[in-house]
mmCIF file of C-alpha atoms in Angstrom:
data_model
loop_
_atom_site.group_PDB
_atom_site.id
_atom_site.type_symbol
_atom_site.label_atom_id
_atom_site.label_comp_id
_atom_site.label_asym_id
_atom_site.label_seq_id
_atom_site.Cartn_x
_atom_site.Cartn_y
_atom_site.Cartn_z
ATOM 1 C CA UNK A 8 -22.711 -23.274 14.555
ATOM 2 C CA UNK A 9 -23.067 -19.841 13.377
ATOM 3 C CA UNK A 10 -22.358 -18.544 10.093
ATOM 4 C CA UNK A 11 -21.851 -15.188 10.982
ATOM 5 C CA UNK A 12 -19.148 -12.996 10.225
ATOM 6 C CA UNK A 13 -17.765 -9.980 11.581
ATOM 7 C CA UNK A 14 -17.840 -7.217 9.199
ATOM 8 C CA UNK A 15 -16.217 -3.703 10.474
ATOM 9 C CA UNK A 16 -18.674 -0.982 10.499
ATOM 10 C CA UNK A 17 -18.364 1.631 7.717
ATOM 11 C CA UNK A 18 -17.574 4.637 9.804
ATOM 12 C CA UNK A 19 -15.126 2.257 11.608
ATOM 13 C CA UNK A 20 -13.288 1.551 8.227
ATOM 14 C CA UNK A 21 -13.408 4.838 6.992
ATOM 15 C CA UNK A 22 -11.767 6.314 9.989
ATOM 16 C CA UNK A 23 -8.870 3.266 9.375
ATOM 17 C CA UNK A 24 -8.697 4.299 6.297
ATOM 18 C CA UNK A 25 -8.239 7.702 6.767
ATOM 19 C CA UNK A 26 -5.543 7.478 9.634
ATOM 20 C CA UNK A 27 -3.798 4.967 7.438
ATOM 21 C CA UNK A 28 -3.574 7.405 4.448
ATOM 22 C CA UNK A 29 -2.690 10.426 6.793
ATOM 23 C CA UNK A 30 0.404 7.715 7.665
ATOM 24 C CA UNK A 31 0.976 6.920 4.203
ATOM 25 C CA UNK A 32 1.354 10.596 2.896
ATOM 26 C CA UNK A 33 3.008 11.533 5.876
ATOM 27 C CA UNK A 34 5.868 8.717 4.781
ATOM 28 C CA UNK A 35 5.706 9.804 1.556
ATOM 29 C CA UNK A 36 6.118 13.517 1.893
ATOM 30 C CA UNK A 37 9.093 12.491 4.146
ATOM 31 C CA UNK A 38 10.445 10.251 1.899
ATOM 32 C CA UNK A 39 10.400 12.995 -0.963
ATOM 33 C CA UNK A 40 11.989 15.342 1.110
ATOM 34 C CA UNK A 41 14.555 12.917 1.745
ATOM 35 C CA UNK A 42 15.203 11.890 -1.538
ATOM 36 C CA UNK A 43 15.317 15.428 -2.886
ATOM 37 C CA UNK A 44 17.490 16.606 -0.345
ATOM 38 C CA UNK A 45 20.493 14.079 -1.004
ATOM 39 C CA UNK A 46 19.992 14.588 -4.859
ATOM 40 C CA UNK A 47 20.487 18.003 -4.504
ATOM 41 C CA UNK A 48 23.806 17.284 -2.158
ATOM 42 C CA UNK A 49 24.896 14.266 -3.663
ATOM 43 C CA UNK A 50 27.235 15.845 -6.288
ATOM 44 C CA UNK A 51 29.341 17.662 -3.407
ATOM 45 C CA UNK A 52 32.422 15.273 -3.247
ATOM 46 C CA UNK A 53 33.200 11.653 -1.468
ATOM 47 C CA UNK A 54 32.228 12.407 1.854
ATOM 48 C CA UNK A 55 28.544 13.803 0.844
ATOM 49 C CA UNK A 56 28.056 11.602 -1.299
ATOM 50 C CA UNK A 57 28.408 8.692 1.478
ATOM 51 C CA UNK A 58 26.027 11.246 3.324
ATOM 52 C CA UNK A 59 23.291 10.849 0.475
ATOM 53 C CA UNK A 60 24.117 6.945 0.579
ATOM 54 C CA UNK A 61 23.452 6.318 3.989
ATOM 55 C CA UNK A 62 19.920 8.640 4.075
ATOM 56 C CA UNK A 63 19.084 7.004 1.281
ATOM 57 C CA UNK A 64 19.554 3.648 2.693
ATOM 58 C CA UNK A 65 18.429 4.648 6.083
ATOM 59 C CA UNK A 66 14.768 5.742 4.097
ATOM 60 C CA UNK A 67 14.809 2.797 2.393
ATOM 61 C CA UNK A 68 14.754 0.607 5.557
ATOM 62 C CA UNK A 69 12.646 2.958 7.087
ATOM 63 C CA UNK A 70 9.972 2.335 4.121
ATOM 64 C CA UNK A 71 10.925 -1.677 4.565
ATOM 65 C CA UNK A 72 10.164 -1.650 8.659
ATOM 66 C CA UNK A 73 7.073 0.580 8.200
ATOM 67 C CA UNK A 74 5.064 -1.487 5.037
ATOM 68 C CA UNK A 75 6.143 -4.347 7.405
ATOM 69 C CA UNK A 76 4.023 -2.586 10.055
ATOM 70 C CA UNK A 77 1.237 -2.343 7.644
ATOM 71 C CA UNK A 78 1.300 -5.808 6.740
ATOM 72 C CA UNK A 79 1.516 -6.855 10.367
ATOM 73 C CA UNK A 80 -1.741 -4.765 11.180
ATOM 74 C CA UNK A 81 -3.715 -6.084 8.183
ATOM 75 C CA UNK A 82 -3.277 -9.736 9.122
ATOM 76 C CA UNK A 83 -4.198 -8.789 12.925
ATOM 77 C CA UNK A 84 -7.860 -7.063 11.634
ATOM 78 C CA UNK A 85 -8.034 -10.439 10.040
ATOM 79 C CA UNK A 86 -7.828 -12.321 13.360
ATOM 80 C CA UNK A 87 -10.211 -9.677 15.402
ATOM 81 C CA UNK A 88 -12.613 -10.978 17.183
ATOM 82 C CA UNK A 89 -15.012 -8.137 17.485
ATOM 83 C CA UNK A 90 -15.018 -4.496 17.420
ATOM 84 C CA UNK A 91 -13.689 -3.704 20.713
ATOM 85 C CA UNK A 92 -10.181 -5.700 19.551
ATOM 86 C CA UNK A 93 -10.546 -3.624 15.584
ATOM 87 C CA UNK A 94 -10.540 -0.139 17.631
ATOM 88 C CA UNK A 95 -8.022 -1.571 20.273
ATOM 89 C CA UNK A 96 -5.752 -3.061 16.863
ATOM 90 C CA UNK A 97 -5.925 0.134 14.800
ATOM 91 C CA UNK A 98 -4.929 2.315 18.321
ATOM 92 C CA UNK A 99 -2.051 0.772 18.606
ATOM 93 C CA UNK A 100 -0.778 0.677 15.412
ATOM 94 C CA UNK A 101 -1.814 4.478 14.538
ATOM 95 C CA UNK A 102 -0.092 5.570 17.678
ATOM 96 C CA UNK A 103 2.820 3.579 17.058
ATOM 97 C CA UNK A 104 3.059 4.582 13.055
ATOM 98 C CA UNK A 105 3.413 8.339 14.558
ATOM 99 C CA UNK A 106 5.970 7.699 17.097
ATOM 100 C CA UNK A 107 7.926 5.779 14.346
ATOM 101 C CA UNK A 108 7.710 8.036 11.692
ATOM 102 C CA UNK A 109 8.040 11.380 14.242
ATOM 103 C CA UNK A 110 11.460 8.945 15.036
ATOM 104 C CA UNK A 111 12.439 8.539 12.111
ATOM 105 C CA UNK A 112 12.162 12.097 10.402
ATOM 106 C CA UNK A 113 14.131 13.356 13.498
ATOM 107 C CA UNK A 114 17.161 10.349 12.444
ATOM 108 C CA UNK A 115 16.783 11.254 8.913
ATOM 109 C CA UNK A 116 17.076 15.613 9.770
ATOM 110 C CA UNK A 117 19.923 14.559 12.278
ATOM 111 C CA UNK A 118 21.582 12.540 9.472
ATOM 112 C CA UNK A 119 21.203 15.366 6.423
ATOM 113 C CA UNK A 120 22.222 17.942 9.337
ATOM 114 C CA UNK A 121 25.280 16.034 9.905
ATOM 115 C CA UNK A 122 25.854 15.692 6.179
ATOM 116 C CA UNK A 123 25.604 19.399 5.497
ATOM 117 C CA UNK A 124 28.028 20.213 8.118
ATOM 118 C CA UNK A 125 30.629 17.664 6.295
ATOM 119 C CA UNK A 126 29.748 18.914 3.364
ATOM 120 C CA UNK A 127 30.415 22.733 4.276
ATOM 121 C CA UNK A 128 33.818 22.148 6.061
ATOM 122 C CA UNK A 129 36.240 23.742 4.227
ATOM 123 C CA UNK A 130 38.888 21.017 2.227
ATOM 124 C CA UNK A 131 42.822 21.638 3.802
#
């Protein structure tokens, strides 16, 4: 039986790493934005501030689904099997990292859009 153990090349990992914390501060920076944005309407009346509720609970369970995603690819490179299933792992999750945050910074504009537009109606 052999004792040896697949080890993901350097330039491999690097490039993982890299696309990982292009995802990460791509979340982050979207996050921010988020969170600044219903600070700076929250203080507007009732129906904003339901607004800044539900973005901040929709960013919050997009931050839940997408660490969930991380955690989900980590314990696949643990089960790889070779290289070919690393590059095939971390393709699918970087492509699918994009189309869910590109998904959810369109809900998130749609949803401070919509706020805004409450918020600017005028009061009868």
């Amino acid at each position: 039986m052999s004792d040896e153990r697949f080890e993901i090349p350097k330039d491999m990992k690097s490039m993982a790493e890299a696309s990982f914390e292009q995802a990460r501060k791509t979340f982050e920076h979207f996050l921010a934005s988020a969170q600044q944005t219903a600070s700076s309407i929250e203080d507007k009346g009732a129906t904003v501030r339901a607004g800044a509720k539900d973005i901040s609970a929709r960013a919050i369970g997009f931050a839940e689904k997408n660490v969930q995603a991380s955690l989900d690819y980590a314990q696949q490179l643990l089960h790889a099997k070779d290289l070919g299933d690393v590059m095939r792992l971390h393709s699918e999750y970087v492509q699918a990292q994009m189309k869910a945050l590109a998904e959810q910074a369109s809900e998130m504009g749609q949803i401070m859009t919509q706020t805004a537009m409450e918020a600017a109606k005028p009061k009868n």
